[in-house]
Amino acid sequence: MTLSLNTSKGMWSLAVLRVSQTTAKVWVGTLFHTLRKPEQACVELIHPDGTRIRKDIGSKDWQRPFRYVYQRFYTTIEFEDLEPGTHYEVEFIRRTDSIYRDIEEWQVLRHGQFDTLPASLPVAGERPFTVALGSCFYAHRDGGQAAGSYRALYERGPEYARPHVTFLTGDQVYLDIGFDSLSFVRSEIRERVADDYAQHWQLLGSVLSRGATWMLPDDHEYWNDYPFYDSLIPTLLALKIDDVRETWTKASEDGVRRIQQSPRVETFSIDELSFCMADLRSYRDDERFLPDADFKKLTDWARGLNGPGVLVIPQPLIVAPNPLERNLLSYRGQYKRLLEALGSTGHDIVVMSGDVHFGRIATTMLGPKGGKLVEVIASPLSNLTYLDGVATSTAELEPGPFPHSSIPIPGWTPSEVKCSESAAVSIRKGWLLSAYPRDRTTEHFMTAAFQRNGQGDVNLKVDAWRVRDRDDANLPKRDFVTFDVTLT
């Protein structure tokens, strides 16, 4: 068998979607309409000793990422019986026609790599368990900067900053930006959504193929303030037409469920440190941000913690009422019950989020049992530009007491929220005639390193990395001083 590289490699995708201690799930295919399905293809898992495990892909295995768009295709491959805490590589390969009948020629379309989850939480002196966090990626002026910075840190950065997994917490695509949003034609709506995904997944390829990536949607995977369509934004007025809204909804749902494969509520644990990823956007209605069964799964996770918890959600938990669009506080019943569940054990909770176009770490008390809340917001990976440049933002450093006074909880006393410029991502000044007329937060992502300290508790260190600024070693520059906290 002969191997060769493919000249259209950038139009193929490989994403490592999930890992556990012993399994991995890999997404392969293309979101571009110009490529045809391989008649023979495979994904090969490469062990550290060079041994390869091959999973073949037949023509019937390919699926459509969008139910009414026929040219694009994907499939997922799962590997089992892996070793915990081990580095693996994967290759997406297809067979091509050779001019020589007796020679099999195979092309490597995409390459990826990942680590399985460690069997136990690393201790001092060992490489910590590190997650990357980012959100809000607008492709227009990125030019590959976000993925390039991530790749450099993953491959050449300091050991503590090399991510095992990545959480992308919303607005991985902006489907509602631009005047083409006004189209009333079903096929144009579907093709625009598909093309946006193709462009964004191409630019994010070096993130998606390095370490496992959990993706949670926020509103721009659908439209601003989804699922509501009472906005007066001119480009979204077409949503008031039932047929347009139904077509747009189905196409965007396909992107979230088939491409991002976002979980409703999903958990994993490393010793007593437990992670929960919850989609608090896709299933909203007038009264709830999650259906009752899924909300119970979320609160049962919180009430069952026997150590620190990490809650990964697409919008911040420390919020005030927003008169312009809905946030989690708009759902007062579930919001209150979620806070009660998070504070029920007295263990510390880390919330990882995005959405708000600023980066900030804030801490406060979490109810009367002594737990604390550490909220880590990383946003944006790439700022909106031009007309949308007015949507940029800078960190709110005086958010007021938590919980907000509109949510009284028996036994809880509202506590001061501590945040400062030393734990907020830096600001870039706006210029009226530029793509960014308002001040904006520097484009960035964060890494959070978890490790057991000498006293047996969990230590967390958070760093922010500038996407568009590199140091002399061509690594992303650190933004603020490392944030260091002990979790119990």
GROMACS .gro file of C-alpha atoms in nm:
model
  488
    1MET     CA    1   0.000   0.000   0.000
    2THR     CA    2   0.135   0.345  -0.097
    3LEU     CA    3   0.050   0.658   0.102
    4SER     CA    4   0.033   1.010  -0.037
    5LEU     CA    5  -0.091   1.348   0.081
    6ASN     CA    6  -0.409   1.503  -0.053
    7THR     CA    7  -0.397   1.848  -0.214
    8SER     CA    8  -0.753   1.929  -0.096
    9LYS     CA    9  -0.661   1.833   0.260
   10GLY     CA   10  -0.790   2.159   0.406
   11MET     CA   11  -1.142   2.079   0.290
   12TRP     CA   12  -1.157   1.753   0.488
   13SER     CA   13  -1.223   1.747   0.862
   14LEU     CA   14  -1.119   1.527   1.151
   15ALA     CA   15  -1.244   1.611   1.499
   16VAL     CA   16  -1.190   1.416   1.819
   17LEU     CA   17  -1.527   1.464   1.984
   18ARG     CA   18  -1.506   1.263   2.305
   19VAL     CA   19  -1.257   1.068   2.512
   20SER     CA   20  -1.283   0.875   2.836
   21GLN     CA   21  -1.017   0.673   3.016
   22THR     CA   22  -1.064   0.389   2.765
   23THR     CA   23  -1.260   0.521   2.462
   24ALA     CA   24  -1.245   0.785   2.189
   25LYS     CA   25  -1.498   0.911   1.934
   26VAL     CA   26  -1.368   1.058   1.606
   27TRP     CA   27  -1.569   1.261   1.349
   28VAL     CA   28  -1.446   1.258   0.987
   29GLY     CA   29  -1.583   1.387   0.658
   30THR     CA   30  -1.623   1.715   0.471
   31LEU     CA   31  -1.855   2.012   0.505
   32PHE     CA   32  -1.767   2.142   0.159
   33HIS     CA   33  -2.002   2.066  -0.129
   34THR     CA   34  -1.729   2.014  -0.391
   35LEU     CA   35  -1.587   1.681  -0.267
   36ARG     CA   36  -1.727   1.338  -0.339
   37LYS     CA   37  -1.761   1.044  -0.104
   38PRO     CA   38  -1.465   0.805  -0.099
   39GLU     CA   39  -1.560   0.455  -0.210
   40GLN     CA   40  -1.309   0.317   0.038
   41ALA     CA   41  -1.180   0.498   0.345
   42CYS     CA   42  -1.072   0.425   0.699
   43VAL     CA   43  -0.961   0.579   1.025
   44GLU     CA   44  -0.648   0.435   1.182
   45LEU     CA   45  -0.565   0.467   1.550
   46ILE     CA   46  -0.190   0.473   1.617
   47HIS     CA   47  -0.069   0.345   1.954
   48PRO     CA   48   0.246   0.487   2.118
   49ASP     CA   49   0.444   0.182   2.001
   50GLY     CA   50   0.335   0.237   1.640
   51THR     CA   51   0.070  -0.037   1.634
   52ARG     CA   52  -0.227   0.058   1.417
   53ILE     CA   53  -0.594  -0.027   1.466
   54ARG     CA   54  -0.797   0.022   1.150
   55LYS     CA   55  -1.170   0.096   1.124
   56ASP     CA   56  -1.301   0.078   0.766
   57ILE     CA   57  -1.561   0.320   0.629
   58GLY     CA   58  -1.789   0.185   0.358
   59SER     CA   59  -1.998   0.392   0.120
   60LYS     CA   60  -2.312   0.319   0.328
   61ASP     CA   61  -2.151   0.453   0.645
   62TRP     CA   62  -2.157   0.815   0.530
   63GLN     CA   63  -2.430   1.038   0.673
   64ARG     CA   64  -2.559   1.383   0.583
   65PRO     CA   65  -2.472   1.661   0.828
   66PHE     CA   66  -2.781   1.851   0.706
   67ARG     CA   67  -3.093   1.656   0.631
   68TYR     CA   68  -3.189   1.847   0.311
   69VAL     CA   69  -2.836   1.922   0.182
   70TYR     CA   70  -2.697   1.633  -0.018
   71GLN     CA   71  -2.335   1.703  -0.115
   72ARG     CA   72  -2.166   1.711   0.227
   73PHE     CA   73  -2.108   1.399   0.438
   74TYR     CA   74  -1.955   1.263   0.759
   75THR     CA   75  -1.934   0.959   0.984
   76THR     CA   76  -1.815   0.887   1.337
   77ILE     CA   77  -1.577   0.613   1.447
   78GLU     CA   78  -1.540   0.485   1.804
   79PHE     CA   79  -1.234   0.318   1.951
   80GLU     CA   80  -1.246   0.112   2.270
   81ASP     CA   81  -1.007  -0.071   2.506
   82LEU     CA   82  -0.763   0.221   2.517
   83GLU     CA   83  -0.520   0.285   2.802
   84PRO     CA   84  -0.589   0.572   3.048
   85GLY     CA   85  -0.361   0.874   3.033
   86THR     CA   86  -0.208   0.770   2.701
   87HIS     CA   87  -0.129   0.973   2.389
   88TYR     CA   88  -0.270   0.841   2.061
   89GLU     CA   89  -0.268   0.957   1.702
   90VAL     CA   90  -0.540   0.909   1.438
   91GLU     CA   91  -0.539   0.933   1.059
   92PHE     CA   92  -0.829   0.970   0.817
   93ILE     CA   93  -0.730   0.791   0.496
   94ARG     CA   94  -0.900   0.714   0.165
   95ARG     CA   95  -0.817   0.487  -0.126
   96THR     CA   96  -0.772   0.652  -0.466
   97ASP     CA   97  -0.754   0.522  -0.820
   98SER     CA   98  -0.401   0.439  -0.930
   99ILE     CA   99  -0.274   0.438  -1.287
  100TYR     CA  100  -0.116   0.105  -1.196
  101ARG     CA  101  -0.378  -0.163  -1.144
  102ASP     CA  102  -0.166  -0.373  -0.910
  103ILE     CA  103  -0.085  -0.089  -0.667
  104GLU     CA  104  -0.315   0.029  -0.389
  105GLU     CA  105  -0.275   0.403  -0.337
  106TRP     CA  106  -0.406   0.564  -0.018
  107GLN     CA  107  -0.414   0.932   0.074
  108VAL     CA  108  -0.393   1.069   0.427
  109LEU     CA  109  -0.667   1.328   0.437
  110ARG     CA  110  -0.635   1.446   0.797
  111HIS     CA  111  -0.422   1.369   1.102
  112GLY     CA  112  -0.517   1.410   1.468
  113GLN     CA  113  -0.395   1.330   1.817
  114PHE     CA  114  -0.537   1.311   2.168
  115ASP     CA  115  -0.482   1.190   2.523
  116THR     CA  116  -0.725   0.964   2.702
  117LEU     CA  117  -0.839   1.085   3.044
  118PRO     CA  118  -0.599   0.996   3.325
  119ALA     CA  119  -0.697   0.717   3.564
  120SER     CA  120  -0.643   0.948   3.860
  121LEU     CA  121  -0.583   1.315   3.921
  122PRO     CA  122  -0.213   1.402   3.871
  123VAL     CA  123  -0.015   1.501   4.179
  124ALA     CA  124   0.245   1.772   4.224
  125GLY     CA  125   0.544   1.704   3.999
  126GLU     CA  126   0.332   1.534   3.731
  127ARG     CA  127   0.175   1.691   3.424
  128PRO     CA  128  -0.160   1.835   3.542
  129PHE     CA  129  -0.492   1.755   3.379
  130THR     CA  130  -0.542   2.060   3.159
  131VAL     CA  131  -0.850   2.181   2.975
  132ALA     CA  132  -0.867   2.462   2.721
  133LEU     CA  133  -1.164   2.697   2.717
  134GLY     CA  134  -1.286   2.928   2.442
  135SER     CA  135  -1.599   3.071   2.281
  136CYS     CA  136  -1.729   3.319   2.024
  137PHE     CA  137  -1.542   3.259   1.699
  138TYR     CA  138  -1.619   3.495   1.412
  139ALA     CA  139  -1.422   3.387   1.106
  140HIS     CA  140  -1.389   3.711   0.913
  141ARG     CA  141  -1.061   3.854   1.048
  142ASP     CA  142  -0.924   3.543   1.217
  143GLY     CA  143  -0.701   3.422   0.933
  144GLY     CA  144  -0.613   3.101   1.117
  145GLN     CA  145  -0.480   3.286   1.423
  146ALA     CA  146  -0.694   3.110   1.684
  147ALA     CA  147  -0.615   2.758   1.564
  148GLY     CA  148  -0.250   2.846   1.503
  149SER     CA  149  -0.205   2.975   1.858
  150TYR     CA  150  -0.382   2.672   2.001
  151ARG     CA  151  -0.169   2.436   1.792
  152ALA     CA  152   0.154   2.606   1.900
  153LEU     CA  153   0.060   2.580   2.267
  154TYR     CA  154  -0.059   2.220   2.231
  155GLU     CA  155   0.257   2.103   2.054
  156ARG     CA  156   0.533   2.325   2.198
  157GLY     CA  157   0.395   2.504   2.501
  158PRO     CA  158   0.489   2.445   2.865
  159GLU     CA  159   0.371   2.106   2.990
  160TYR     CA  160   0.110   2.249   3.229
  161ALA     CA  161  -0.058   2.443   2.944
  162ARG     CA  162  -0.090   2.163   2.689
  163PRO     CA  163  -0.462   2.077   2.682
  164HIS     CA  164  -0.591   1.724   2.726
  165VAL     CA  165  -0.943   1.834   2.627
  166THR     CA  166  -1.111   2.152   2.504
  167PHE     CA  167  -1.445   2.304   2.594
  168LEU     CA  168  -1.591   2.536   2.330
  169THR     CA  169  -1.880   2.703   2.507
  170GLY     CA  170  -2.083   2.860   2.230
  171ASP     CA  171  -2.093   3.070   1.914
  172GLN     CA  172  -1.849   2.844   1.732
  173VAL     CA  173  -2.030   2.978   1.423
  174TYR     CA  174  -2.227   3.298   1.364
  175LEU     CA  175  -2.517   3.193   1.145
  176ASP     CA  176  -2.715   3.515   1.185
  177ILE     CA  177  -2.456   3.770   1.073
  178GLY     CA  178  -2.495   3.948   0.740
  179PHE     CA  179  -2.775   4.061   0.512
  180ASP     CA  180  -2.806   3.717   0.353
  181SER     CA  181  -2.999   3.635   0.672
  182LEU     CA  182  -3.292   3.809   0.504
  183SER     CA  183  -3.334   3.535   0.243
  184PHE     CA  184  -3.681   3.379   0.214
  185VAL     CA  185  -3.560   3.090  -0.006
  186ARG     CA  186  -3.529   2.754   0.174
  187SER     CA  187  -3.233   2.627  -0.028
  188GLU     CA  188  -3.040   2.952   0.023
  189ILE     CA  189  -3.094   2.937   0.399
  190ARG     CA  190  -2.971   2.577   0.416
  191GLU     CA  191  -2.668   2.639   0.195
  192ARG     CA  192  -2.569   2.950   0.392
  193VAL     CA  193  -2.577   2.755   0.719
  194ALA     CA  194  -2.377   2.470   0.564
  195ASP     CA  195  -2.122   2.708   0.411
  196ASP     CA  196  -2.073   2.889   0.742
  197TYR     CA  197  -1.996   2.558   0.913
  198ALA     CA  198  -1.755   2.460   0.635
  199GLN     CA  199  -1.561   2.785   0.671
  200HIS     CA  200  -1.550   2.781   1.051
  201TRP     CA  201  -1.457   2.412   1.078
  202GLN     CA  202  -1.176   2.463   0.828
  203LEU     CA  203  -1.033   2.752   1.032
  204LEU     CA  204  -1.075   2.563   1.361
  205GLY     CA  205  -0.928   2.239   1.225
  206SER     CA  206  -0.611   2.251   1.434
  207VAL     CA  207  -0.819   2.284   1.750
  208LEU     CA  208  -1.067   2.009   1.666
  209SER     CA  209  -0.796   1.758   1.572
  210ARG     CA  210  -0.581   1.809   1.885
  211GLY     CA  211  -0.733   1.666   2.199
  212ALA     CA  212  -1.099   1.585   2.252
  213THR     CA  213  -1.343   1.874   2.208
  214TRP     CA  214  -1.678   1.912   2.380
  215MET     CA  215  -1.889   2.179   2.205
  216LEU     CA  216  -2.188   2.355   2.356
  217PRO     CA  217  -2.401   2.588   2.143
  218ASP     CA  218  -2.509   2.936   2.231
  219ASP     CA  219  -2.754   3.157   2.043
  220HIS     CA  220  -2.547   3.231   1.729
  221GLU     CA  221  -2.543   2.862   1.640
  222TYR     CA  222  -2.908   2.947   1.576
  223TRP     CA  223  -2.982   3.323   1.589
  224ASN     CA  224  -2.958   3.606   1.837
  225ASP     CA  225  -3.161   3.526   2.153
  226TYR     CA  226  -3.275   3.188   2.016
  227PRO     CA  227  -3.537   3.039   2.037
  228PHE     CA  228  -3.716   3.375   2.051
  229TYR     CA  229  -3.769   3.587   1.742
  230ASP     CA  230  -3.906   3.911   1.883
  231SER     CA  231  -3.587   4.100   1.798
  232LEU     CA  232  -3.599   4.412   1.579
  233ILE     CA  233  -3.253   4.348   1.431
  234PRO     CA  234  -3.309   4.412   1.056
  235THR     CA  235  -3.123   4.102   0.936
  236LEU     CA  236  -3.344   3.879   1.152
  237LEU     CA  237  -3.683   4.016   1.052
  238ALA     CA  238  -3.729   3.727   0.806
  239LEU     CA  239  -3.756   3.496   1.109
  240LYS     CA  240  -4.104   3.628   1.170
  241ILE     CA  241  -4.213   3.430   0.862
  242ASP     CA  242  -4.302   3.078   0.978
  243ASP     CA  243  -4.151   2.897   0.678
  244VAL     CA  244  -3.821   3.083   0.705
  245ARG     CA  245  -3.799   3.021   1.078
  246GLU     CA  246  -3.876   2.650   1.044
  247THR     CA  247  -3.616   2.602   0.770
  248TRP     CA  248  -3.352   2.795   0.964
  249THR     CA  249  -3.430   2.605   1.285
  250LYS     CA  250  -3.393   2.263   1.122
  251ALA     CA  251  -3.064   2.353   0.951
  252SER     CA  252  -2.912   2.500   1.266
  253GLU     CA  253  -3.033   2.207   1.479
  254ASP     CA  254  -2.859   1.972   1.237
  255GLY     CA  255  -2.534   2.163   1.280
  256VAL     CA  256  -2.551   2.140   1.660
  257ARG     CA  257  -2.659   1.775   1.677
  258ARG     CA  258  -2.473   1.617   1.384
  259ILE     CA  259  -2.159   1.830   1.349
  260GLN     CA  260  -2.092   1.969   1.696
  261GLN     CA  261  -2.272   1.669   1.852
  262SER     CA  262  -2.340   1.876   2.161
  263PRO     CA  263  -2.456   1.689   2.470
  264ARG     CA  264  -2.770   1.785   2.660
  265VAL     CA  265  -2.613   1.695   2.994
  266GLU     CA  266  -2.297   1.484   3.007
  267THR     CA  267  -2.050   1.410   3.287
  268PHE     CA  268  -1.711   1.256   3.352
  269SER     CA  269  -1.494   1.232   3.662
  270ILE     CA  270  -1.129   1.198   3.754
  271ASP     CA  271  -1.122   1.081   4.115
  272GLU     CA  272  -1.347   1.319   4.312
  273LEU     CA  273  -1.313   1.599   4.055
  274SER     CA  274  -1.631   1.586   3.846
  275PHE     CA  275  -1.715   1.765   3.521
  276CYS     CA  276  -2.061   1.835   3.380
  277MET     CA  277  -2.130   1.981   3.036
  278ALA     CA  278  -2.484   2.116   2.993
  279ASP     CA  279  -2.650   2.270   2.686
  280LEU     CA  280  -2.861   2.546   2.841
  281ARG     CA  281  -2.949   2.703   2.506
  282SER     CA  282  -3.097   2.453   2.259
  283TYR     CA  283  -3.399   2.343   2.461
  284ARG     CA  284  -3.527   2.672   2.605
  285ASP     CA  285  -3.890   2.769   2.611
  286ASP     CA  286  -4.077   3.046   2.791
  287GLU     CA  287  -4.031   2.888   3.135
  288ARG     CA  288  -3.723   2.661   3.128
  289PHE     CA  289  -3.367   2.647   2.995
  290LEU     CA  290  -3.373   2.265   3.015
  291PRO     CA  291  -3.655   2.009   2.997
  292ASP     CA  292  -3.742   1.864   3.338
  293ALA     CA  293  -3.567   1.528   3.291
  294ASP     CA  294  -3.242   1.691   3.177
  295PHE     CA  295  -3.262   1.953   3.449
  296LYS     CA  296  -3.298   1.676   3.708
  297LYS     CA  297  -2.987   1.507   3.567
  298LEU     CA  298  -2.797   1.836   3.609
  299THR     CA  299  -2.913   1.899   3.965
  300ASP     CA  300  -2.862   1.533   4.064
  301TRP     CA  301  -2.499   1.569   3.947
  302ALA     CA  302  -2.457   1.880   4.164
  303ARG     CA  303  -2.619   1.724   4.471
  304GLY     CA  304  -2.416   1.406   4.433
  305LEU     CA  305  -2.070   1.568   4.433
  306ASN     CA  306  -1.814   1.427   4.675
  307GLY     CA  307  -1.549   1.679   4.574
  308PRO     CA  308  -1.511   1.991   4.358
  309GLY     CA  309  -1.735   2.022   4.052
  310VAL     CA  310  -1.672   2.185   3.713
  311LEU     CA  311  -1.987   2.302   3.534
  312VAL     CA  312  -1.941   2.389   3.167
  313ILE     CA  313  -2.225   2.601   3.025
  314PRO     CA  314  -2.272   2.845   2.735
  315GLN     CA  315  -2.368   3.152   2.944
  316PRO     CA  316  -2.236   3.288   3.275
  317LEU     CA  317  -2.401   3.212   3.607
  318ILE     CA  318  -2.310   3.543   3.772
  319VAL     CA  319  -2.552   3.776   3.591
  320ALA     CA  320  -2.800   4.057   3.641
  321PRO     CA  321  -3.130   4.100   3.454
  322ASN     CA  322  -3.077   4.191   3.089
  323PRO     CA  323  -3.355   4.403   2.934
  324LEU     CA  324  -3.233   4.339   2.578
  325GLU     CA  325  -3.213   3.961   2.561
  326ARG     CA  326  -3.260   3.661   2.787
  327ASN     CA  327  -2.989   3.516   3.009
  328LEU     CA  328  -3.002   3.237   3.269
  329LEU     CA  329  -3.154   3.472   3.525
  330SER     CA  330  -3.454   3.512   3.294
  331TYR     CA  331  -3.553   3.157   3.399
  332ARG     CA  332  -3.595   3.236   3.765
  333GLY     CA  333  -3.741   2.903   3.878
  334GLN     CA  334  -3.473   2.677   3.730
  335TYR     CA  335  -3.198   2.931   3.799
  336LYS     CA  336  -3.286   2.934   4.168
  337ARG     CA  337  -3.308   2.554   4.190
  338LEU     CA  338  -2.975   2.519   4.008
  339LEU     CA  339  -2.802   2.749   4.258
  340GLU     CA  340  -2.954   2.556   4.548
  341ALA     CA  341  -2.824   2.230   4.400
  342LEU     CA  342  -2.477   2.372   4.335
  343GLY     CA  343  -2.454   2.498   4.693
  344SER     CA  344  -2.604   2.189   4.857
  345THR     CA  345  -2.283   1.994   4.928
  346GLY     CA  346  -2.048   2.271   5.038
  347HIS     CA  347  -1.797   2.169   4.772
  348ASP     CA  348  -1.643   2.433   4.547
  349ILE     CA  349  -1.783   2.478   4.197
  350VAL     CA  350  -1.593   2.605   3.893
  351VAL     CA  351  -1.818   2.742   3.618
  352MET     CA  352  -1.661   2.760   3.271
  353SER     CA  353  -1.847   2.973   3.021
  354GLY     CA  354  -1.835   3.224   2.737
  355ASP     CA  355  -2.089   3.432   2.538
  356VAL     CA  356  -2.028   3.782   2.676
  357HIS     CA  357  -1.726   3.890   2.466
  358PHE     CA  358  -1.495   3.940   2.760
  359GLY     CA  359  -1.257   3.722   2.961
  360ARG     CA  360  -1.273   3.729   3.339
  361ILE     CA  361  -1.236   3.519   3.652
  362ALA     CA  362  -1.469   3.598   3.943
  363THR     CA  363  -1.512   3.435   4.285
  364THR     CA  364  -1.789   3.448   4.542
  365MET     CA  365  -1.954   3.240   4.812
  366LEU     CA  366  -2.198   2.969   4.708
  367GLY     CA  367  -2.463   2.943   4.978
  368PRO     CA  368  -2.446   2.883   5.355
  369LYS     CA  369  -2.251   2.556   5.352
  370GLY     CA  370  -1.913   2.714   5.283
  371GLY     CA  371  -1.856   2.633   4.918
  372LYS     CA  372  -1.719   2.893   4.680
  373LEU     CA  373  -1.798   2.966   4.318
  374VAL     CA  374  -1.515   3.033   4.072
  375GLU     CA  375  -1.649   3.156   3.738
  376VAL     CA  376  -1.410   3.146   3.441
  377ILE     CA  377  -1.527   3.323   3.125
  378ALA     CA  378  -1.324   3.300   2.803
  379SER     CA  379  -1.468   3.509   2.517
  380PRO     CA  380  -1.396   3.580   2.232
  381LEU     CA  381  -1.166   3.364   2.023
  382SER     CA  382  -1.224   3.607   1.734
  383ASN     CA  383  -1.420   3.931   1.762
  384LEU     CA  384  -1.703   4.043   1.539
  385THR     CA  385  -1.601   4.310   1.288
  386TYR     CA  386  -1.726   4.614   1.095
  387LEU     CA  387  -2.099   4.676   1.151
  388ASP     CA  388  -2.096   4.407   1.418
  389GLY     CA  389  -1.788   4.556   1.582
  390VAL     CA  390  -2.023   4.748   1.810
  391ALA     CA  391  -2.105   4.412   1.974
  392THR     CA  392  -1.759   4.400   2.133
  393SER     CA  393  -1.732   4.433   2.509
  394THR     CA  394  -1.493   4.466   2.803
  395ALA     CA  395  -1.496   4.292   3.139
  396GLU     CA  396  -1.756   4.383   3.401
  397LEU     CA  397  -1.549   4.422   3.721
  398GLU     CA  398  -1.833   4.529   3.953
  399PRO     CA  399  -2.113   4.280   3.889
  400GLY     CA  400  -2.285   4.338   4.223
  401PRO     CA  401  -2.380   4.080   4.491
  402PHE     CA  402  -2.447   3.715   4.409
  403PRO     CA  403  -2.714   3.585   4.387
  404HIS     CA  404  -2.890   3.887   4.238
  405SER     CA  405  -3.147   4.044   4.469
  406SER     CA  406  -3.431   3.936   4.238
  407ILE     CA  407  -3.356   3.571   4.331
  408PRO     CA  408  -3.400   3.535   4.708
  409ILE     CA  409  -3.298   3.190   4.835
  410PRO     CA  410  -3.390   3.092   5.194
  411GLY     CA  411  -3.077   3.069   5.408
  412TRP     CA  412  -2.855   3.240   5.150
  413THR     CA  413  -2.699   3.581   5.204
  414PRO     CA  414  -2.597   3.768   4.888
  415SER     CA  415  -2.217   3.778   4.877
  416GLU     CA  416  -1.965   4.012   4.722
  417VAL     CA  417  -1.831   3.902   4.384
  418LYS     CA  418  -1.456   3.948   4.372
  419CYS     CA  419  -1.296   4.023   4.037
  420SER     CA  420  -1.025   4.261   3.932
  421GLU     CA  421  -0.814   4.373   3.637
  422SER     CA  422  -0.547   4.122   3.746
  423ALA     CA  423  -0.784   3.838   3.650
  424ALA     CA  424  -0.944   3.999   3.345
  425VAL     CA  425  -0.825   3.977   2.986
  426SER     CA  426  -0.671   4.297   2.848
  427ILE     CA  427  -0.852   4.557   2.636
  428ARG     CA  428  -0.782   4.684   2.284
  429LYS     CA  429  -0.886   5.045   2.221
  430GLY     CA  430  -1.142   5.105   1.948
  431TRP     CA  431  -1.093   5.334   1.651
  432LEU     CA  432  -1.391   5.487   1.477
  433LEU     CA  433  -1.279   5.414   1.120
  434SER     CA  434  -1.155   5.061   1.187
  435ALA     CA  435  -1.324   4.721   1.196
  436TYR     CA  436  -1.356   4.773   1.572
  437PRO     CA  437  -1.508   5.116   1.648
  438ARG     CA  438  -1.552   5.030   2.018
  439ASP     CA  439  -1.307   4.906   2.280
  440ARG     CA  440  -1.287   4.529   2.275
  441THR     CA  441  -1.146   4.240   2.477
  442THR     CA  442  -0.828   4.092   2.332
  443GLU     CA  443  -0.894   3.769   2.141
  444HIS     CA  444  -0.792   3.478   2.361
  445PHE     CA  445  -0.851   3.132   2.499
  446MET     CA  446  -0.771   3.002   2.845
  447THR     CA  447  -0.620   2.689   2.996
  448ALA     CA  448  -0.716   2.548   3.335
  449ALA     CA  449  -0.474   2.302   3.496
  450PHE     CA  450  -0.599   2.068   3.771
  451GLN     CA  451  -0.362   1.887   4.006
  452ARG     CA  452  -0.367   1.737   4.355
  453ASN     CA  453  -0.155   1.936   4.598
  454GLY     CA  454   0.049   1.814   4.894
  455GLN     CA  455  -0.249   1.841   5.130
  456GLY     CA  456  -0.466   1.619   4.908
  457ASP     CA  457  -0.687   1.903   4.781
  458VAL     CA  458  -0.734   2.002   4.418
  459ASN     CA  459  -0.528   2.294   4.291
  460LEU     CA  460  -0.648   2.496   3.989
  461LYS     CA  461  -0.430   2.731   3.784
  462VAL     CA  462  -0.584   2.936   3.502
  463ASP     CA  463  -0.396   3.119   3.228
  464ALA     CA  464  -0.522   3.331   2.938
  465TRP     CA  465  -0.341   3.320   2.603
  466ARG     CA  466  -0.364   3.590   2.338
  467VAL     CA  467  -0.469   3.455   2.001
  468ARG     CA  468  -0.308   3.726   1.785
  469ASP     CA  469   0.010   3.801   1.981
  470ARG     CA  470   0.313   3.571   1.977
  471ASP     CA  471   0.638   3.571   2.176
  472ASP     CA  472   0.992   3.511   2.049
  473ALA     CA  473   0.928   3.135   2.043
  474ASN     CA  474   0.614   3.191   1.830
  475LEU     CA  475   0.393   3.081   2.119
  476PRO     CA  476   0.082   3.277   2.216
  477LYS     CA  477   0.156   3.546   2.472
  478ARG     CA  478   0.018   3.509   2.821
  479ASP     CA  479  -0.236   3.778   2.909
  480PHE     CA  480  -0.288   3.809   3.287
  481VAL     CA  481  -0.085   3.662   3.574
  482THR     CA  482  -0.172   3.298   3.649
  483PHE     CA  483  -0.484   3.269   3.865
  484ASP     CA  484  -0.422   3.013   4.141
  485VAL     CA  485  -0.687   2.868   4.374
  486THR     CA  486  -0.737   2.561   4.593
  487LEU     CA  487  -1.065   2.370   4.552
  488THR     CA  488  -1.225   2.156   4.821
   0.00000   0.00000   0.00000
